[in-house]
XYZ file of C-alpha atoms in Angstrom:
746
model
C -66.889 -167.687 5.532
C -67.194 -171.279 6.707
C -70.975 -170.945 7.113
C -71.427 -169.496 3.646
C -69.121 -172.095 2.156
C -71.050 -174.989 3.691
C -74.300 -173.596 2.333
C -72.952 -172.920 -1.123
C -70.750 -175.971 -1.650
C -73.718 -178.336 -1.680
C -75.112 -176.393 -4.618
C -71.704 -176.273 -6.305
C -71.220 -180.042 -6.056
C -74.639 -180.666 -7.557
C -73.666 -178.718 -10.662
C -70.123 -179.951 -11.247
C -71.090 -182.508 -13.866
C -73.041 -180.073 -16.018
C -71.926 -180.083 -19.651
C -69.282 -182.766 -19.294
C -68.972 -186.504 -19.443
C -66.273 -189.141 -19.675
C -63.594 -186.677 -18.658
C -63.966 -184.222 -21.545
C -66.099 -181.367 -22.780
C -68.190 -182.960 -25.503
C -69.308 -179.749 -27.118
C -65.757 -178.753 -27.997
C -64.291 -182.034 -29.177
C -64.563 -181.236 -32.890
C -64.687 -177.454 -32.824
C -61.833 -174.956 -32.604
C -60.637 -174.347 -29.074
C -62.692 -171.504 -27.657
C -60.443 -170.176 -24.942
C -62.419 -167.898 -22.713
C -62.119 -166.817 -19.129
C -64.562 -167.857 -16.486
C -66.088 -165.107 -14.387
C -63.329 -164.636 -11.826
C -65.702 -162.916 -9.431
C -67.301 -166.352 -8.905
C -64.214 -168.215 -7.676
C -63.816 -168.810 -3.930
C -61.073 -170.491 -1.907
C -62.433 -172.676 0.886
C -60.134 -173.515 3.789
C -61.553 -176.084 6.212
C -58.918 -176.746 8.885
C -56.170 -176.467 6.303
C -57.919 -178.389 3.529
C -57.964 -175.890 0.681
C -60.253 -176.179 -2.350
C -61.368 -173.731 -5.016
C -65.080 -173.516 -5.731
C -66.795 -171.937 -8.739
C -70.157 -170.456 -7.824
C -72.932 -170.810 -10.339
C -75.449 -168.051 -9.707
C -75.812 -164.608 -8.241
C -77.355 -165.797 -4.998
C -74.383 -168.054 -4.280
C -72.044 -165.154 -4.987
C -74.001 -162.967 -2.581
C -74.051 -165.621 0.150
C -70.276 -166.113 -0.017
C -68.460 -162.803 -0.592
C -65.041 -162.877 -2.190
C -62.212 -162.282 0.295
C -59.088 -160.194 -0.128
C -57.081 -163.427 -0.328
C -59.355 -164.751 -3.087
C -58.840 -161.593 -5.106
C -55.089 -161.592 -4.565
C -54.634 -165.194 -5.657
C -56.808 -164.625 -8.728
C -54.911 -161.513 -9.760
C -57.918 -159.256 -9.166
C -57.613 -155.770 -7.625
C -57.480 -156.076 -3.841
C -58.150 -152.372 -3.287
C -55.723 -152.394 -0.382
C -54.463 -148.873 0.295
C -51.071 -147.404 -0.358
C -49.075 -147.215 2.846
C -46.601 -144.665 4.241
C -43.348 -144.382 2.323
C -40.684 -146.588 3.926
C -37.337 -145.313 5.090
C -36.226 -147.896 7.664
C -36.214 -151.712 7.720
C -39.035 -151.859 10.252
C -41.097 -149.441 8.161
C -40.817 -152.007 5.390
C -41.698 -154.864 7.745
C -44.782 -153.033 9.016
C -45.987 -152.404 5.475
C -45.319 -156.003 4.482
C -47.294 -157.318 7.439
C -50.114 -154.872 6.736
C -50.474 -156.511 3.338
C -49.615 -160.121 4.179
C -51.869 -160.261 7.230
C -54.831 -159.655 4.915
C -54.027 -162.962 3.228
C -54.265 -165.013 6.424
C -57.160 -167.449 6.132
C -59.778 -168.114 8.840
C -58.085 -171.230 10.298
C -54.933 -169.130 10.872
C -52.738 -170.322 8.019
C -51.513 -168.780 4.790
C -52.151 -170.346 1.416
C -50.527 -169.977 -1.974
C -50.058 -171.769 -5.229
C -47.356 -174.437 -5.267
C -46.865 -174.607 -8.994
C -44.062 -175.170 -11.456
C -44.063 -178.846 -12.515
C -45.780 -179.362 -15.865
C -46.274 -183.126 -15.545
C -48.976 -183.085 -12.852
C -52.078 -181.980 -14.757
C -51.674 -184.682 -17.427
C -51.903 -187.534 -14.920
C -55.012 -185.957 -13.421
C -56.823 -185.257 -16.687
C -55.989 -188.652 -18.169
C -57.205 -190.301 -14.952
C -60.412 -188.275 -15.124
C -60.896 -189.341 -18.732
C -60.340 -193.072 -18.271
C -62.361 -193.252 -15.033
C -65.267 -191.432 -16.702
C -65.058 -188.588 -14.223
C -67.040 -185.508 -15.181
C -64.933 -182.372 -15.557
C -66.711 -179.114 -14.686
C -66.810 -176.712 -17.601
C -65.149 -174.005 -15.499
C -62.262 -176.358 -14.761
C -61.840 -177.335 -18.406
C -61.843 -173.688 -19.450
C -59.229 -172.594 -16.929
C -56.954 -175.613 -17.358
C -56.791 -174.838 -21.075
C -56.113 -171.200 -20.290
C -53.257 -172.135 -17.990
C -51.620 -174.481 -20.479
C -51.837 -171.964 -23.296
C -50.447 -169.279 -20.966
C -47.514 -171.546 -20.100
C -46.832 -172.643 -23.684
C -43.263 -171.833 -24.738
C -43.425 -168.505 -26.595
C -40.980 -169.574 -29.301
C -41.526 -173.255 -30.056
C -44.986 -173.820 -28.584
C -43.986 -176.754 -26.399
C -43.892 -177.358 -22.666
C -41.032 -178.437 -20.406
C -40.655 -180.435 -17.224
C -41.352 -177.213 -15.302
C -42.525 -173.721 -16.160
C -39.047 -172.268 -16.689
C -37.607 -175.312 -18.449
C -36.982 -175.978 -22.142
C -39.613 -177.801 -24.166
C -39.376 -181.572 -23.843
C -41.203 -184.626 -25.123
C -42.572 -185.300 -21.633
C -44.031 -181.828 -21.187
C -45.159 -181.322 -24.775
C -46.771 -184.697 -25.436
C -48.574 -184.833 -22.096
C -49.936 -181.292 -22.102
C -50.936 -181.587 -25.746
C -53.020 -184.613 -24.751
C -54.631 -182.631 -21.921
C -55.689 -179.867 -24.290
C -57.163 -182.364 -26.734
C -59.093 -184.169 -23.992
C -60.478 -180.836 -22.830
C -61.754 -179.979 -26.298
C -58.977 -178.054 -28.032
C -59.020 -178.685 -31.776
C -56.007 -180.218 -33.485
C -56.147 -177.432 -36.098
C -55.762 -174.699 -33.497
C -52.572 -172.887 -34.501
C -51.175 -173.268 -30.987
C -51.595 -177.035 -31.116
C -50.112 -177.154 -34.603
C -47.048 -175.358 -33.248
C -46.818 -177.714 -30.253
C -47.200 -180.745 -32.514
C -44.402 -179.439 -34.716
C -42.068 -179.184 -31.741
C -43.064 -182.651 -30.542
C -42.315 -184.111 -33.960
C -38.956 -182.317 -34.134
C -38.107 -184.066 -30.870
C -38.978 -187.416 -32.421
C -42.599 -187.769 -31.321
C -44.020 -189.589 -28.340
C -41.828 -192.662 -28.859
C -39.077 -190.502 -27.353
C -41.059 -189.793 -24.200
C -39.680 -190.874 -20.808
C -41.068 -193.757 -18.787
C -43.827 -191.880 -16.934
C -45.223 -190.396 -20.164
C -45.318 -193.773 -21.900
C -47.084 -195.180 -18.864
C -49.860 -192.568 -19.039
C -50.182 -192.796 -22.810
C -50.598 -196.570 -22.491
C -53.311 -196.084 -19.849
C -55.064 -193.741 -22.270
C -54.670 -196.132 -25.184
C -52.439 -193.785 -27.179
C -49.385 -196.031 -26.735
C -48.808 -199.764 -26.361
C -47.679 -201.273 -23.067
C -44.771 -202.890 -24.923
C -43.118 -199.454 -24.956
C -43.174 -199.207 -21.160
C -40.219 -200.504 -19.226
C -41.383 -203.062 -16.658
C -42.682 -202.167 -13.194
C -43.511 -205.621 -11.811
C -45.510 -205.661 -8.559
C -43.496 -208.696 -7.491
C -40.911 -206.209 -6.207
C -43.267 -205.644 -3.290
C -42.982 -209.294 -2.292
C -39.230 -209.064 -1.733
C -38.183 -209.739 1.876
C -37.253 -206.622 3.815
C -33.629 -207.726 4.080
C -33.144 -207.474 0.307
C -31.074 -204.327 -0.440
C -33.462 -203.136 -3.160
C -36.739 -203.911 -1.348
C -39.229 -201.052 -1.906
C -39.469 -200.122 1.760
C -35.922 -198.794 1.368
C -36.872 -196.381 -1.427
C -37.542 -192.669 -0.997
C -41.157 -192.234 0.001
C -42.273 -190.465 -3.200
C -40.653 -193.100 -5.397
C -42.218 -195.804 -3.257
C -45.731 -194.397 -3.302
C -45.662 -193.627 -7.044
C -44.308 -196.984 -8.143
C -46.756 -198.804 -5.864
C -49.934 -198.021 -7.864
C -47.907 -197.831 -11.065
C -46.832 -201.449 -10.624
C -50.393 -202.547 -9.927
C -51.703 -200.775 -13.044
C -48.772 -202.044 -15.123
C -49.484 -205.616 -14.099
C -53.162 -205.200 -14.996
C -52.177 -203.695 -18.386
C -55.137 -201.377 -18.103
C -55.910 -199.378 -21.247
C -59.050 -197.373 -21.828
C -61.238 -198.672 -24.684
C -60.343 -196.909 -27.920
C -62.350 -193.729 -28.587
C -62.398 -191.483 -31.633
C -60.336 -188.898 -29.745
C -57.642 -191.404 -28.789
C -57.658 -192.712 -32.354
C -56.872 -189.174 -33.492
C -54.167 -188.788 -30.862
C -52.482 -191.906 -32.191
C -51.993 -190.081 -35.467
C -51.014 -186.743 -33.905
C -48.403 -187.775 -31.338
C -46.106 -189.769 -33.591
C -44.041 -189.097 -36.693
C -45.120 -192.305 -38.439
C -48.333 -194.299 -38.703
C -49.261 -195.843 -35.367
C -49.665 -199.316 -36.872
C -46.101 -199.266 -38.193
C -44.430 -198.538 -34.850
C -42.564 -201.373 -33.179
C -43.334 -200.249 -29.640
C -41.213 -202.890 -27.956
C -38.189 -201.454 -29.753
C -38.956 -198.015 -28.321
C -38.802 -198.914 -24.624
C -35.498 -197.134 -24.172
C -36.006 -194.387 -26.736
C -35.874 -190.984 -25.100
C -35.186 -187.450 -26.271
C -31.975 -185.812 -25.118
C -34.145 -182.981 -23.758
C -35.773 -185.443 -21.337
C -32.855 -187.688 -20.460
C -31.584 -185.854 -17.378
C -30.635 -189.087 -15.598
C -29.948 -191.795 -18.225
C -30.753 -195.368 -17.296
C -27.689 -197.324 -16.250
C -26.483 -200.531 -17.859
C -27.552 -202.293 -14.663
C -31.168 -201.172 -15.040
C -31.191 -201.833 -18.775
C -29.962 -205.374 -18.170
C -32.627 -206.020 -15.533
C -35.334 -204.593 -17.800
C -34.183 -206.780 -20.708
C -34.351 -209.885 -18.534
C -37.792 -208.986 -17.197
C -39.219 -208.242 -20.647
C -37.628 -211.056 -22.589
C -37.379 -213.868 -20.046
C -39.345 -213.406 -16.837
C -42.598 -211.869 -18.069
C -43.225 -214.124 -21.086
C -41.762 -217.436 -19.888
C -41.205 -217.612 -16.133
C -43.796 -215.469 -14.372
C -46.349 -217.697 -12.600
C -49.912 -216.432 -12.686
C -50.286 -217.225 -9.004
C -47.269 -215.067 -8.130
C -48.549 -212.206 -10.247
C -51.923 -212.385 -8.507
C -50.274 -212.496 -5.099
C -48.212 -209.415 -5.966
C -51.239 -207.552 -7.297
C -53.193 -208.386 -4.146
C -50.403 -207.175 -1.880
C -49.859 -203.935 -3.787
C -53.621 -203.367 -3.682
C -53.531 -203.870 0.085
C -50.786 -201.261 0.405
C -52.703 -198.846 -1.831
C -55.687 -199.199 0.487
C -53.508 -198.488 3.516
C -52.170 -195.318 1.894
C -55.723 -194.191 1.207
C -56.804 -195.036 4.742
C -53.867 -193.248 6.383
C -54.523 -190.027 4.448
C -58.320 -190.120 4.015
C -57.599 -190.487 0.284
C -55.532 -187.267 0.193
C -52.389 -189.356 -0.411
C -48.766 -188.309 -0.240
C -48.956 -186.101 -3.325
C -50.686 -185.544 -6.640
C -48.702 -188.101 -8.636
C -49.630 -191.116 -6.535
C -53.106 -189.696 -5.814
C -54.215 -189.884 -9.437
C -52.676 -193.341 -9.815
C -54.465 -194.518 -6.682
C -57.719 -193.208 -8.169
C -57.128 -195.325 -11.256
C -56.150 -198.389 -9.200
C -59.391 -198.076 -7.206
C -61.362 -197.741 -10.433
C -59.764 -200.915 -11.805
C -60.199 -202.915 -8.595
C -63.523 -201.687 -7.221
C -65.331 -200.046 -10.104
C -66.702 -196.651 -11.020
C -69.438 -196.573 -8.390
C -67.264 -197.512 -5.426
C -66.715 -195.321 -2.375
C -62.954 -195.284 -3.010
C -63.394 -193.833 -6.504
C -65.921 -191.287 -5.258
C -63.658 -190.181 -2.418
C -60.610 -189.934 -4.660
C -62.548 -187.768 -7.085
C -63.428 -185.432 -4.225
C -59.861 -185.326 -2.970
C -58.488 -184.236 -6.345
C -59.921 -180.815 -5.508
C -57.281 -180.462 -2.776
C -54.517 -180.215 -5.382
C -56.126 -177.736 -7.778
C -55.347 -174.038 -7.740
C -56.542 -171.032 -9.719
C -54.536 -167.911 -10.511
C -54.764 -165.197 -13.144
C -53.466 -167.625 -15.801
C -55.972 -170.397 -15.122
C -56.216 -173.671 -13.209
C -53.367 -176.080 -12.529
C -52.297 -178.784 -10.123
C -50.168 -177.954 -7.100
C -47.119 -179.996 -6.204
C -48.810 -181.025 -2.939
C -52.127 -180.207 -1.317
C -50.565 -176.993 -0.055
C -47.760 -175.504 2.031
C -49.892 -174.525 5.010
C -47.787 -175.686 7.971
C -44.489 -174.763 6.336
C -45.257 -171.166 5.458
C -47.221 -170.479 8.635
C -44.283 -171.625 10.769
C -41.798 -169.437 8.934
C -44.054 -166.387 9.160
C -44.255 -166.731 12.948
C -40.470 -166.920 13.195
C -40.002 -163.907 10.922
C -42.276 -161.725 13.060
C -40.559 -162.861 16.256
C -37.155 -162.142 14.691
C -38.341 -158.636 13.836
C -39.295 -158.110 17.478
C -42.953 -157.460 16.637
C -44.544 -160.418 18.393
C -45.699 -158.200 21.257
C -47.062 -155.505 18.983
C -50.837 -155.458 19.608
C -51.350 -154.893 15.900
C -49.854 -158.296 15.010
C -50.506 -160.368 18.093
C -54.001 -161.528 16.975
C -52.488 -162.704 13.692
C -49.853 -164.714 15.566
C -52.398 -166.215 17.964
C -54.439 -167.439 14.997
C -51.294 -168.899 13.442
C -50.476 -170.676 16.716
C -54.025 -172.029 16.849
C -53.540 -173.431 13.368
C -50.318 -175.239 14.310
C -52.047 -176.553 17.427
C -54.817 -178.004 15.276
C -52.440 -179.451 12.687
C -50.080 -181.426 14.893
C -50.447 -185.142 14.149
C -51.602 -186.881 17.314
C -51.341 -190.571 16.450
C -49.257 -193.031 14.443
C -50.571 -194.901 11.428
C -52.347 -198.174 12.058
C -49.809 -200.994 11.707
C -47.251 -198.484 10.431
C -44.539 -201.123 10.099
C -46.653 -203.106 7.643
C -47.027 -200.123 5.319
C -43.442 -198.929 5.920
C -44.435 -195.633 7.543
C -42.225 -193.516 9.773
C -43.388 -192.602 13.283
C -45.551 -189.495 13.089
C -47.039 -188.875 16.536
C -46.218 -185.292 17.481
C -45.069 -184.353 13.985
C -46.246 -181.773 11.479
C -46.663 -182.444 7.789
C -45.654 -180.036 5.028
C -49.263 -179.159 4.226
C -51.880 -180.362 6.691
C -52.738 -183.054 9.199
C -54.963 -184.915 6.737
C -52.006 -185.654 4.461
C -50.275 -186.839 7.592
C -46.682 -187.493 6.558
C -43.896 -186.658 9.003
C -41.292 -184.281 7.576
C -38.193 -183.531 9.613
C -37.840 -179.847 8.817
C -41.586 -179.127 8.831
C -41.832 -180.654 12.297
C -38.772 -178.714 13.437
C -39.887 -175.340 12.112
C -43.409 -175.755 13.507
C -42.026 -176.828 16.881
C -39.713 -173.815 17.000
C -42.620 -171.507 16.198
C -44.773 -173.024 18.933
C -42.024 -172.760 21.558
C -41.138 -169.192 20.537
C -44.713 -168.038 21.101
C -45.728 -170.225 24.028
C -42.620 -169.269 25.993
C -44.000 -165.719 26.181
C -46.579 -165.118 28.941
C -48.760 -163.060 26.618
C -49.504 -166.020 24.333
C -51.799 -168.951 25.185
C -50.210 -172.307 25.900
C -52.160 -174.477 23.488
C -49.713 -177.371 23.161
C -48.905 -179.210 26.372
C -45.392 -180.192 27.379
C -46.300 -183.773 26.515
C -47.198 -182.842 22.946
C -43.998 -180.849 22.523
C -42.022 -183.838 23.764
C -43.910 -186.064 21.289
C -42.466 -183.926 18.499
C -38.970 -184.308 19.919
C -39.426 -188.077 20.252
C -40.267 -188.263 16.550
C -37.352 -186.071 15.476
C -34.930 -188.240 17.427
C -35.933 -191.238 15.269
C -34.979 -189.521 12.016
C -31.200 -189.114 12.004
C -29.177 -190.833 9.311
C -26.078 -192.849 10.126
C -24.023 -190.006 8.638
C -25.309 -187.609 11.289
C -27.410 -185.643 8.802
C -31.167 -185.591 8.467
C -33.264 -186.436 5.430
C -36.849 -185.362 4.723
C -39.588 -187.919 5.485
C -37.642 -190.724 7.123
C -34.049 -191.833 7.749
C -32.164 -193.166 4.773
C -33.116 -196.821 4.451
C -31.143 -197.912 1.404
C -27.806 -197.405 -0.251
C -27.239 -194.470 -2.570
C -26.033 -197.074 -5.079
C -29.726 -197.717 -5.636
C -29.623 -194.767 -8.040
C -28.337 -197.365 -10.514
C -31.991 -198.453 -10.624
C -33.424 -194.946 -11.150
C -36.087 -195.500 -13.797
C -37.604 -192.021 -13.787
C -35.041 -190.616 -16.281
C -36.139 -187.001 -15.759
C -35.084 -186.731 -12.081
C -31.888 -187.267 -10.110
C -31.363 -188.350 -6.489
C -34.795 -189.935 -6.332
C -34.327 -193.541 -5.223
C -33.472 -193.087 -1.540
C -33.425 -190.403 1.111
C -30.328 -188.212 1.360
C -28.713 -185.900 3.881
C -29.850 -182.316 3.442
C -28.229 -179.250 5.053
C -31.672 -177.611 5.132
C -33.377 -180.426 7.042
C -30.392 -180.970 9.298
C -30.272 -177.306 10.265
C -33.980 -177.246 11.056
C -33.584 -180.178 13.433
C -30.433 -178.817 15.077
C -31.999 -175.445 15.790
C -35.238 -177.030 17.022
C -33.332 -179.271 19.423
C -31.309 -176.297 20.672
C -34.410 -174.223 21.341
C -36.160 -177.152 22.997
C -33.195 -177.774 25.306
C -33.272 -174.148 26.466
C -36.799 -174.689 27.772
C -36.685 -178.399 28.659
C -33.060 -178.991 29.726
C -33.700 -182.326 31.428
C -35.588 -184.199 28.713
C -33.433 -186.744 26.832
C -30.578 -184.273 27.128
C -27.714 -186.704 26.503
C -29.379 -188.184 23.406
C -30.016 -184.697 22.078
C -26.389 -183.704 22.689
C -25.100 -186.722 20.768
C -27.542 -186.230 17.882
C -26.682 -182.551 17.582
C -22.985 -183.363 17.589
C -23.403 -185.801 14.701
C -25.626 -183.395 12.786
C -23.151 -180.533 13.085
C -20.306 -182.789 12.007
C -22.316 -183.588 8.890
C -22.933 -179.869 8.197
C -19.220 -179.200 8.429
C -18.352 -182.114 6.135
C -20.956 -181.063 3.580
C -19.386 -177.633 3.072
C -17.570 -177.439 -0.247
C -14.027 -176.091 -0.552
C -15.390 -172.788 -1.878
C -17.433 -172.305 1.312
C -20.820 -173.271 -0.140
C -23.433 -175.950 0.483
C -25.608 -177.514 -2.220
C -29.337 -177.060 -1.633
C -31.954 -179.633 -2.572
C -35.232 -177.847 -1.763
C -34.542 -174.243 -2.733
C -32.335 -172.539 -5.322
C -29.681 -173.537 -4.496
C -26.367 -172.639 -2.908
C -27.960 -169.452 -1.573
C -30.756 -171.394 0.102
C -28.577 -174.110 1.623
C -25.947 -171.621 2.730
C -28.487 -169.659 4.750
C -29.548 -172.789 6.621
C -26.102 -174.277 7.145
C -24.752 -171.018 8.553
C -27.710 -170.857 10.934
C -26.912 -174.298 12.337
C -23.257 -173.429 12.938
C -24.204 -170.091 14.460
C -26.519 -171.881 16.886
C -23.472 -173.476 18.536
C -21.400 -170.306 18.629
C -19.482 -170.315 15.350
C -19.156 -166.834 13.852
C -17.226 -164.984 11.181
C -14.842 -163.900 13.916
C -13.947 -167.327 15.334
C -14.551 -169.801 12.507
C -12.665 -170.224 9.241
C -15.566 -172.166 7.722
C -17.914 -169.274 8.539
C -15.528 -166.807 6.909
C -15.434 -169.005 3.785
C -19.215 -169.190 3.739
C -19.489 -165.403 3.968
C -16.838 -164.946 1.282
C -18.791 -167.229 -1.024
C -21.911 -165.108 -0.585
C -20.086 -161.807 -1.017
C -18.390 -163.002 -4.201
C -21.840 -163.574 -5.708
C -23.358 -160.209 -4.741
C -24.562 -158.328 -7.819
C -24.020 -154.707 -8.739
C -27.374 -153.531 -7.387
C -26.604 -155.114 -4.000
C -28.811 -158.141 -4.475
C -28.279 -161.809 -5.139
C -29.758 -163.778 -8.003
C -29.152 -167.483 -8.579
C -30.537 -169.429 -11.522
C -32.239 -172.815 -11.243
C -29.437 -174.090 -13.485
C -27.336 -174.334 -10.307
C -29.588 -177.172 -9.148
C -29.187 -179.091 -12.390
C -25.438 -178.682 -12.785
C -24.222 -178.445 -9.194
C -22.298 -175.269 -10.098
C -23.405 -171.777 -9.055
C -25.171 -170.027 -11.934
C -26.137 -166.355 -11.825
C -29.652 -165.300 -12.670
C -29.939 -162.448 -15.150
C -31.484 -160.273 -12.426
C -31.170 -160.075 -8.667
C -34.023 -161.708 -6.736
C -35.726 -160.382 -3.613
C -36.058 -163.821 -1.999
C -32.478 -164.923 -2.634
C -31.174 -161.560 -1.504
C -33.021 -162.025 1.776
C -31.540 -165.525 2.139
C -27.994 -164.233 1.630
C -28.513 -161.380 4.089
C -29.904 -163.759 6.710
C -26.871 -166.007 6.251
C -24.418 -163.140 6.625
C -26.167 -161.841 9.732
C -26.379 -165.319 11.283
C -22.613 -165.547 10.774
C -22.228 -162.205 12.556
C -20.500 -160.710 9.522
C -19.010 -157.489 10.886
C -19.520 -155.085 7.971
C -23.085 -153.918 7.571
C -22.437 -152.105 4.266
C -23.072 -155.015 1.829
C -26.113 -156.091 3.838
C -27.484 -152.560 3.970
C -27.025 -152.231 0.212
C -28.897 -155.491 -0.316
C -31.764 -154.487 1.944
C -32.016 -151.183 0.136
C -32.630 -153.134 -3.053
C -35.306 -155.247 -1.325
C -37.031 -152.171 0.062
C -36.899 -150.411 -3.306
C -38.884 -153.219 -4.896
C -41.601 -153.194 -2.271
C -44.865 -151.891 -3.692
C -46.752 -148.934 -2.192
C -49.338 -151.332 -0.685
C -46.637 -153.326 1.117
C -46.325 -156.345 -1.179
C -43.466 -157.608 -3.292
C -44.147 -158.896 -6.787
C -43.423 -162.446 -7.849
C -40.029 -162.923 -9.465
C -38.248 -166.086 -10.603
C -39.026 -169.538 -9.267
C -37.649 -170.288 -5.790
C -37.827 -174.035 -5.116
C -36.602 -177.330 -6.507
C -36.877 -181.060 -5.986
C -34.860 -183.973 -7.332
C -32.327 -181.608 -8.911
C -34.217 -181.018 -12.165
C -37.742 -179.838 -11.368
C -38.464 -176.338 -10.099
C -41.420 -175.287 -7.983
C -42.738 -171.992 -6.628
C -42.942 -170.750 -3.038
C -44.784 -167.424 -3.541
C -45.028 -166.597 0.177
C -41.250 -166.573 0.474
C -41.239 -163.067 -1.030
C -42.973 -161.874 2.140
C -41.544 -164.164 4.811
C -37.803 -163.933 4.200
C -37.594 -160.180 3.505
C -39.530 -159.617 6.746
C -37.028 -161.798 8.589
C -33.956 -160.222 6.974
C -35.158 -156.679 7.581
C -36.046 -157.503 11.180
C -32.668 -159.088 11.837
C -30.884 -156.022 10.479
C -32.892 -153.678 12.718
C -32.175 -155.863 15.730
C -28.409 -155.956 15.067
C -27.673 -152.444 13.788
C -30.732 -150.467 14.732
C -33.681 -149.275 12.716
C -31.569 -147.017 10.509
C -32.775 -145.005 7.553
C -31.755 -147.144 4.585
C -33.638 -145.289 1.869
C-alpha cells in the first residue's frame, strides 16, 4: 500500500487545483447547487506512520495501482464483502467474531483509524481560511463537503448546531451556510432558503458568538467592531500574573494565540461579489444600517451556553472604549504582535505544522499568510497539513476534531484483547505485534526545543492522543499506551521493542503531571485558578479556561503506575506511592453522594464511573469491602434499562444530571458492565442480561453498528469515537468469560 500510495500521491497532488481557485468552485458560484457524489471507488486512506490522509484518485491507472482496502470500503460505507461468521452463543464467540471483523480494519503501520467527528464549527474555519488565503479547493473536496453539510442539516428547521446531535444555533447555521456558499451552493437552493430562514428567526449573524464573528470579520462579512477584543498584549504579561496565558488550558491558549495576532492585524479579505451577497443574506437588516459595535455582546440564547460574566464585560468595555482607541501605544502593539508571531512559529516548528488541533491549525495558516505571504513555505506546509484533519464517510467530507485517535484506540484494543485472554491466540498475536510496533514508533523521544519559552509540558517518553507528529503529551494517552506496552512486553512471546529506559521516561513524564489536588488533568498540570472561568470568552463552551481534575485521566495514571510498579518495584517507588495516594484521595472526594462521578471526555456518568471504579479496584476496594463501591454499583444498577442495557444522553454532560437516552447503547452498556465487574459485583444476572443485549446487536459479520455519539469536550460539544463499539464490548465480554466462565448467554 505504501509503495502504491507514494507513486499515486504525486499525481494526485498535481491535480488538486483543477477547476478551483481562490478557495471556491467558480463554475458553481451563480448556478444552483449541484450536489453529486464523487466516485467512492476512487477514495483511498493513506497512513504513513500514523499520519492519515484521504486521497482522491483521478484516473483508472491510479485506481489500479492502489487497490481499495477493506478499511477504505468500511469507512466509506461501501460493501466490505466480509463473510458472515458462526452464530454466537458465548461471550468469547462474540469476541472472536468481533476481532475477525475489527482486525481487517487495522492499517499497515499497526494502528486503527476512524472518523472523529461531531463538532460542526470546524469546517467553517478551514473553508474560510482556504478562501481568504487563495487556497485551491479540489473539486472532489468541494463536492463531498457540501454533501456532508446537507446530510447533517437539521431535518426540521434546516439549520446546524454546535455538534451533530445539537439544536440549530446561530454559530452552526451561519458558519455552515457560509461554507456552502463559498463552495458554490446557490442562495436560491431550497435548503439554503430554509437555513437562512432559521438563521433569521434566531436574529441573524449579529447574534453569533465570538468565534463566529471573528471568522465572519476575517471573511469580510462582518465588521471587526462586532468582535470582542483579543489583544496580543496579553502575551506580554509576566508569568507571575494570575491571568497570564501560560496558565490557560492548552487549547484555549493555542487558539487565542493566533486569534489575537489576527485580531490585532484586523485582517479582512478584500470584498468580493460573493461576500457582498453574504452581507445581505446573513443579517435581518441592511448591512450598512447595522451598528456593529453595539452588537459585540449580542448572542442568541441557543448559543449562550456559558454567558460572559460582568467581570469580562467590564474588561472588554475598557479595552474597546479606553485602551484601544486612546492608550494603546503602537510600539507596544507591534511588540505584542511580534511575540505572538514568534510563539506561532514555535507551535508550527514543534508539530511540523500539524498543530495541536484543527481550530488553531487553520488560524496559524492565516497568520502565516498575513506575515509571510501566499508563496511562503509556512503557508505551503500548512495547506498540506490540513489534509491530516479531513475525513470521508458515506455522508461526505468533514473535519475531524484532531488529526486522529491512533494511539488512543490502538492502546485500548490491546488491553481489551489481553483482558479477554486471547493475547496468546496465534490468530490474534500478529495483530497485537503490529499494534505494539505502532506504539513503539509513536512514543515521543525528545522534549520541545526551549519548551519553557513556549510554555510546553515535558513530553519525552509520552504518547500523544493521535500521533508523534502532533507531539502533545496527554496524561491518559501516555498511561494507556504504557499499560499496553507493559502488558505485551511482559510476556515472553512478544518482542521487547521499548527498552526499560524508554518505559521509565514515560513514568518520569507522568510524575510531572499531578495537580495539587491529587488528581490529574489532560495535557499538563493545572496552572491557573478555576476562577479564571470568569474570563471565559468562548460563550459556547464551559470549563475551558484552565485544566481540571478528571476521574478518567486520574484513573489511567493510577493504573499505569500500579502496573509499572509490579514490574519495576525499585524505580521511584516512594514518589509513586505518594502520588497514587493523592490521586486515589481525589477519586474518592470526586464521587457524588449518589455514587456517581461526572465525566468530561465521554458520556458521561457511565464513562467516568467505569474509570473511577477501576482505580479503586486497583488498590483492593470491592463491592464486598467498600461502601463507596456499593454506592457506585447501585448507581449503575438504578440506571439499567428494561432490555438490560444502559443508555445515557449527551444532555447529562450539559446539565450535570444523569439523563436517559431513548434507547440503550452498546458502548455505554459495555462501560457499565466493565465498572460492575471491576467492582467485583457478586450477582452476574444483570451483567449477563446486559451482555445478551450487546451480543444480540452484533451483526452476522462480527461488527456492531454505530449508535449515538459517545464523547464530549468542554461540557457542551459532543464528538464520536466509532471504534469504541468494538473495543469496549470486546473487553466487557472478555472480562465476563474470565470471571464466570464462557457460558452460553444466547
